[in-house]
PDB file of C-alpha atoms in Angstrom:
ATOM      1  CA  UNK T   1      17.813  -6.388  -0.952  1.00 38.00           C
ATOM      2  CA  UNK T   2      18.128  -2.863  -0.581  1.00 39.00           C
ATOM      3  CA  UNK T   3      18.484  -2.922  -4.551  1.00 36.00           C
ATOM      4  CA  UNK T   4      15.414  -4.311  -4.765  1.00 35.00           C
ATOM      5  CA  UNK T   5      13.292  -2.473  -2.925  1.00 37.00           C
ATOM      6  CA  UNK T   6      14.529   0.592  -4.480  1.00 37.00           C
ATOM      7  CA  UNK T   7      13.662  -0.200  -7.744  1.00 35.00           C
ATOM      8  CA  UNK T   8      10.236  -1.706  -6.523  1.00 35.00           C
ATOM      9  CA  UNK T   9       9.918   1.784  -5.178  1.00 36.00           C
ATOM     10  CA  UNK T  10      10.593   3.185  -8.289  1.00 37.00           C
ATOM     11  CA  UNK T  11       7.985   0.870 -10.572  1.00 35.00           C
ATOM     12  CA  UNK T  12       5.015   1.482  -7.717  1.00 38.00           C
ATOM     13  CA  UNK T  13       5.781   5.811  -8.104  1.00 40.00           C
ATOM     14  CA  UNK T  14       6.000   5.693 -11.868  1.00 47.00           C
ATOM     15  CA  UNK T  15       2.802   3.363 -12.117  1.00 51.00           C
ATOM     16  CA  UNK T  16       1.110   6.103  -9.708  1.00 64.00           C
ATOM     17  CA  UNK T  17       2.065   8.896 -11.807  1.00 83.00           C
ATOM     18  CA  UNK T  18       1.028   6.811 -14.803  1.00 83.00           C
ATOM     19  CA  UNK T  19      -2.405   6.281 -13.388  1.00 83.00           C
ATOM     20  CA  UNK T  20      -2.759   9.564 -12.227  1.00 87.00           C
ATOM     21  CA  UNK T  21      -1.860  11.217 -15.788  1.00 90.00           C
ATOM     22  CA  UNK T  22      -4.481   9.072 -17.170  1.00 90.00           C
ATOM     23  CA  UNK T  23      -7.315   9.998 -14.974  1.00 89.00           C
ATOM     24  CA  UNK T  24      -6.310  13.811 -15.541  1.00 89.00           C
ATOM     25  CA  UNK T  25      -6.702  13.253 -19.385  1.00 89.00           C
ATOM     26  CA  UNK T  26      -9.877  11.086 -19.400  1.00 91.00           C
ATOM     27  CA  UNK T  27     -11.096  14.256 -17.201  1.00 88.00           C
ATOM     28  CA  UNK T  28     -10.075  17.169 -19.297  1.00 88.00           C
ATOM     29  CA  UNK T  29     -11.164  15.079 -22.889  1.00 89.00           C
ATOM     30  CA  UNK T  30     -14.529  14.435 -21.447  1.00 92.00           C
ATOM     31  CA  UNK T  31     -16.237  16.547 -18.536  1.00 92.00           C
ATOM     32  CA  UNK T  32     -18.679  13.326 -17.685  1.00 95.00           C
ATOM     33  CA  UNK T  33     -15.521  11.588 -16.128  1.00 95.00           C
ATOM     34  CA  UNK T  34     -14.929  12.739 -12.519  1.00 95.00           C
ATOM     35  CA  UNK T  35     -12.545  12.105  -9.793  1.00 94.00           C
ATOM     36  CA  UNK T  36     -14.291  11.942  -6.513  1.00 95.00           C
ATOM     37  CA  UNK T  37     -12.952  13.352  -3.264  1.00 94.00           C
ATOM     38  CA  UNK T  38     -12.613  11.173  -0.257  1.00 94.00           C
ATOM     39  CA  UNK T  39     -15.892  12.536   1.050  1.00 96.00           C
ATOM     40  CA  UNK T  40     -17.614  11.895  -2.160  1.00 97.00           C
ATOM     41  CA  UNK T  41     -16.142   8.411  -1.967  1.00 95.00           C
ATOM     42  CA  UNK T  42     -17.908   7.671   1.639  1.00 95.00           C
ATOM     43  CA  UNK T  43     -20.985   9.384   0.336  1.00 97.00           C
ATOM     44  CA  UNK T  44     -20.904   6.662  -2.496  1.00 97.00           C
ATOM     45  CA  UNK T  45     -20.551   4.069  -0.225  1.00 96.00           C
ATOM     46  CA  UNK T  46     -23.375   4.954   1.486  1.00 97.00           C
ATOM     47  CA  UNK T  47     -25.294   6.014  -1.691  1.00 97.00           C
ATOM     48  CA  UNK T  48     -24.166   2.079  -3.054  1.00 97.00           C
ATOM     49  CA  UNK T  49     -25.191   0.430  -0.135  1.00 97.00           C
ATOM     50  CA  UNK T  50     -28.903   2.027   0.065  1.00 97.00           C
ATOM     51  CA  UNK T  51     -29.261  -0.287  -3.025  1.00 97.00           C
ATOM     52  CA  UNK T  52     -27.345  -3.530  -1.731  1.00 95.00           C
ATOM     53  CA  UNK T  53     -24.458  -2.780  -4.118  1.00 95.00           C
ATOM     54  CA  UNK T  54     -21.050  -2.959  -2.714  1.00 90.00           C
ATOM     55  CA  UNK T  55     -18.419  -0.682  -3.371  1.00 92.00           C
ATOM     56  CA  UNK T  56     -14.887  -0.518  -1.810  1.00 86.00           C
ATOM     57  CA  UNK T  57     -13.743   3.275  -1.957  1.00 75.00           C
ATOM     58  CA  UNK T  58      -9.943   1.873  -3.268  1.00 82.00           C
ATOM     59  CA  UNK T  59     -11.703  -0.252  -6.437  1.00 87.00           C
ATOM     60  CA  UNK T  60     -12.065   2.336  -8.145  1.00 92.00           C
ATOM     61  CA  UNK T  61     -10.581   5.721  -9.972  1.00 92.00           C
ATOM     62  CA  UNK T  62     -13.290   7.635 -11.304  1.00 94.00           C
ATOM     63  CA  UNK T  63     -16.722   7.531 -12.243  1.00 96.00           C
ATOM     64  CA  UNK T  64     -18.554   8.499 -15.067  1.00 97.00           C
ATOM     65  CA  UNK T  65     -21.785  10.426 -14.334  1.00 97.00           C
ATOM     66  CA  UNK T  66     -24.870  10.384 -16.864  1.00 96.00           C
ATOM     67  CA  UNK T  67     -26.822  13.453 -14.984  1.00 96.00           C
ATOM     68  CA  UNK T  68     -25.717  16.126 -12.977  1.00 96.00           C
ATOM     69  CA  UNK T  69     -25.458  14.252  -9.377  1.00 97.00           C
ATOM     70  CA  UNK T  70     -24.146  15.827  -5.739  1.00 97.00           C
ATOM     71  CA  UNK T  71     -21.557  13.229  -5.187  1.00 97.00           C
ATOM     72  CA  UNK T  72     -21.710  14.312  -1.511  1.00 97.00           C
ATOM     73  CA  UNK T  73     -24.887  13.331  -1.064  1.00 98.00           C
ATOM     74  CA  UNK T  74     -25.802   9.747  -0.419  1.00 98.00           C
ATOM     75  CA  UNK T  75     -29.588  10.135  -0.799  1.00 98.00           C
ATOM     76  CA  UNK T  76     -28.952  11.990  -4.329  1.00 98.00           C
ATOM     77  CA  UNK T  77     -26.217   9.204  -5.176  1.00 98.00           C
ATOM     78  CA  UNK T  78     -29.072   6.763  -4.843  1.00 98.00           C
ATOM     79  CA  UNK T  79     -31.609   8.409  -5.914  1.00 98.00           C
ATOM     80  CA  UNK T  80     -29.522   8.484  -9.338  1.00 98.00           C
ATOM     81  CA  UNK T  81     -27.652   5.485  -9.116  1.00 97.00           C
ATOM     82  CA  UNK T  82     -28.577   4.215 -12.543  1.00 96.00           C
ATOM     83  CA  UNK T  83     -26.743   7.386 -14.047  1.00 98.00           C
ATOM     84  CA  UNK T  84     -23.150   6.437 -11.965  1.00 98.00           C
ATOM     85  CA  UNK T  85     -20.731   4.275 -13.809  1.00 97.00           C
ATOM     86  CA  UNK T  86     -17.880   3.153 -11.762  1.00 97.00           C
ATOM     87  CA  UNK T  87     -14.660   3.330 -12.966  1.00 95.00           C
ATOM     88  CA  UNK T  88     -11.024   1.876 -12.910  1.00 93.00           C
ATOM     89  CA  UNK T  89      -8.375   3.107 -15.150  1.00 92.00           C
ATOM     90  CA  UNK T  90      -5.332   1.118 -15.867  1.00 88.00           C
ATOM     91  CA  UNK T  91      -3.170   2.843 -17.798  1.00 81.00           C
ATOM     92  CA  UNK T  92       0.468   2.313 -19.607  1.00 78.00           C
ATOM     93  CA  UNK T  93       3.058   4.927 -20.817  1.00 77.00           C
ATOM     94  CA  UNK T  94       4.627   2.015 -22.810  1.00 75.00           C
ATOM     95  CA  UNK T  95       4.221   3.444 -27.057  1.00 75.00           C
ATOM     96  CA  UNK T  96       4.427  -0.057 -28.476  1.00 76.00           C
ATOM     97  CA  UNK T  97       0.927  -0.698 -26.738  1.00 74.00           C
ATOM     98  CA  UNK T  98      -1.587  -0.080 -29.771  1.00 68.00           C
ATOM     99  CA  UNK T  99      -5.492  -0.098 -29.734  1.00 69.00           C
ATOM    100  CA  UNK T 100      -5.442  -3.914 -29.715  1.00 70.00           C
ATOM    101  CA  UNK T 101      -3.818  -3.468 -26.077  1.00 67.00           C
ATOM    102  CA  UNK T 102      -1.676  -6.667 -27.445  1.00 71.00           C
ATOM    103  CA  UNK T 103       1.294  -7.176 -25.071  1.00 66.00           C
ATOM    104  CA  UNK T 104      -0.424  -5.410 -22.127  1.00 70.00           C
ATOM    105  CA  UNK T 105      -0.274  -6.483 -18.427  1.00 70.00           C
ATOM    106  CA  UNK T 106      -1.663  -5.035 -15.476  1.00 76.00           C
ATOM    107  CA  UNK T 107      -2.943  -6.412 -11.962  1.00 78.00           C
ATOM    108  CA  UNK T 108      -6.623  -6.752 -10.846  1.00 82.00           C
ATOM    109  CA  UNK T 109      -7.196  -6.506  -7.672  1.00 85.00           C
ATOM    110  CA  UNK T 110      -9.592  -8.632  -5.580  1.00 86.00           C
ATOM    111  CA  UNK T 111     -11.273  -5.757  -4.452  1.00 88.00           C
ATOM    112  CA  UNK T 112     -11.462  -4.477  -7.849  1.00 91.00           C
ATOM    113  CA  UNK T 113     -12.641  -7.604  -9.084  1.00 91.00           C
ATOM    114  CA  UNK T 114     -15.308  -8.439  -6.673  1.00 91.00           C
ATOM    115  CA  UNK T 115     -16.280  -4.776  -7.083  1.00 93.00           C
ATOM    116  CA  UNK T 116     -16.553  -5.319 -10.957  1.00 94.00           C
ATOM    117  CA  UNK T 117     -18.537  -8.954 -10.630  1.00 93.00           C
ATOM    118  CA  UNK T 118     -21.353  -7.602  -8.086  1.00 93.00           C
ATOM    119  CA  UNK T 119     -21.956  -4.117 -10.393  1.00 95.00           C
ATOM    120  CA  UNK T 120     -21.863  -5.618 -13.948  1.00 93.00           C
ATOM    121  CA  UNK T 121     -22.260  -3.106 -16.685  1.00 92.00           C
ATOM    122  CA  UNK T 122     -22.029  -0.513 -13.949  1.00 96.00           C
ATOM    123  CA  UNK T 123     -18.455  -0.726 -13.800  1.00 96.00           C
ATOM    124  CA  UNK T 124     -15.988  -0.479 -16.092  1.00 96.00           C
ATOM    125  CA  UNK T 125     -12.009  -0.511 -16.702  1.00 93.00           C
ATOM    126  CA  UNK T 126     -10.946   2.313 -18.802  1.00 91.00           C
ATOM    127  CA  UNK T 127      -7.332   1.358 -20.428  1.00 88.00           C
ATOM    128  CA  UNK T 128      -5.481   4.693 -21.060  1.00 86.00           C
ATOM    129  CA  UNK T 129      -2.288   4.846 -23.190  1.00 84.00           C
ATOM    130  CA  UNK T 130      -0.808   7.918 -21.952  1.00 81.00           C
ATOM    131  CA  UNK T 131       1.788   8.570 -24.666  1.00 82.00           C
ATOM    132  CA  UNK T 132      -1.105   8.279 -27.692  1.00 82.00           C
ATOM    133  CA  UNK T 133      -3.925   9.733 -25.839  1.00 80.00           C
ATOM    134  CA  UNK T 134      -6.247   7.037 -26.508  1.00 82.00           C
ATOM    135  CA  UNK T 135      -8.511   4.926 -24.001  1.00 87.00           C
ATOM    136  CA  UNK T 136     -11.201   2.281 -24.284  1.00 88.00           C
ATOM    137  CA  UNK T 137     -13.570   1.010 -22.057  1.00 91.00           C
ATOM    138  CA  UNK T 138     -14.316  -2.064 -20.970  1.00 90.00           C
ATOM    139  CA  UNK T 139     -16.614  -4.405 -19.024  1.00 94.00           C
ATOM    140  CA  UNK T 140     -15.029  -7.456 -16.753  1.00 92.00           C
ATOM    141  CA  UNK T 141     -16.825  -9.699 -18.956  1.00 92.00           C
ATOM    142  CA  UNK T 142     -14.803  -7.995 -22.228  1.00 91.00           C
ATOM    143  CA  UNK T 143     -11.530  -8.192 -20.198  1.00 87.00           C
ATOM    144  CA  UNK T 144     -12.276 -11.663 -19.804  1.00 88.00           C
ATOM    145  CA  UNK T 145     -13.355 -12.348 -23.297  1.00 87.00           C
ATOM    146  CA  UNK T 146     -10.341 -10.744 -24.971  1.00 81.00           C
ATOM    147  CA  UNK T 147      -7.471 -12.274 -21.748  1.00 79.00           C
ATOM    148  CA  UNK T 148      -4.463 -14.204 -23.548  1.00 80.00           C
ATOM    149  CA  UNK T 149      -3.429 -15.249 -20.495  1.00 79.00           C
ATOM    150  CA  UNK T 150      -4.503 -15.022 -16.393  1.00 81.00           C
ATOM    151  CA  UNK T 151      -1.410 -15.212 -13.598  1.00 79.00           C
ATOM    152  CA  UNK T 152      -3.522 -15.679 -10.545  1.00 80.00           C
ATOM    153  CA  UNK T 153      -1.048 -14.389  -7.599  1.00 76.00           C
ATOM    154  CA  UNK T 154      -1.187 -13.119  -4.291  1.00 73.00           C
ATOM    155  CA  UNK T 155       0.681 -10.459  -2.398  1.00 71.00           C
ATOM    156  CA  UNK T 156       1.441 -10.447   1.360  1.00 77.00           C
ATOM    157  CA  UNK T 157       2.815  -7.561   3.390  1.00 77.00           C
ATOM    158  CA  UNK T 158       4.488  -7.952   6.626  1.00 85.00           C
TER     159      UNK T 158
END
């Protein structure tokens, strides 16, 4: 068991530093991709709930601003809302993983699935091969559309 949760240890810090180089390059390639702080992620909240949208501050990575916005401001956040794109990056550091993304598996979350369903077009998933560079975007609907395969599954914590 120990083994185990060693090595599960291992995959989760990897796939964190995997995620994390990804959101660093979508940043530095294009200045409209930001990471909020945890204050800018309450102001959101509040920003997103002035317009009956619902957003859970762990659904997402990044977001993608259209206009110049104070992301520490809820009354600014909503004021622009239709200039925010939400965003969650999955990313892999695997090289066989081409444009197609053929062979690629990640996990949704509910929250990140809910999140994505309730905002539409507003949010997106950005896949980010770490080891090429390259990302696309992508709406839930697209995931959807282009899915081989769905595992529904369920994790528990004690």
């Amino acid at each position: 068991m120990a083994e185990s949760k060693a090595s599960s240890k291992a995959r989760t810090v990897t796939g964190q530093s995997t995620a994390r180089r990804a959101a660093k390059l979508l940043a530095a390639s294009d200045p409209s991709y930001v990471e909020p702080t945890r204050q800018e992620r309450d102001a959101m909240l509040v920003g997103f709930a002035m317009h009956r949208k619902v957003l859970y501050g762990a659904a997402f990575d990044l977001v993608k601003l259209d206009a110049d916005i104070d992301l520490s401001d809820p009354e600014a956040i909503a004021a622009n809302i239709g200039a925010i794109q939400v965003i969650e990056v999955k990313s892999t550091n695997q090289e066989r993983i081409g444009d197609d993304l053929k062979g690629y598996f990640f996990d949704l979350t509910n929250a990140e699935l809910l999140v994505a369903q309730k905002l539409g077009d507003q949010f997106k998933f950005v896949f980010v091969n770490i080891v090429s560079g390259r990302w696309q975007e992508m709406s839930i609907n697209e995931v959807f559309g282009r899915a081989k395969a769905i595992y529904p599954s369920m994790h528990i914590r004690f």
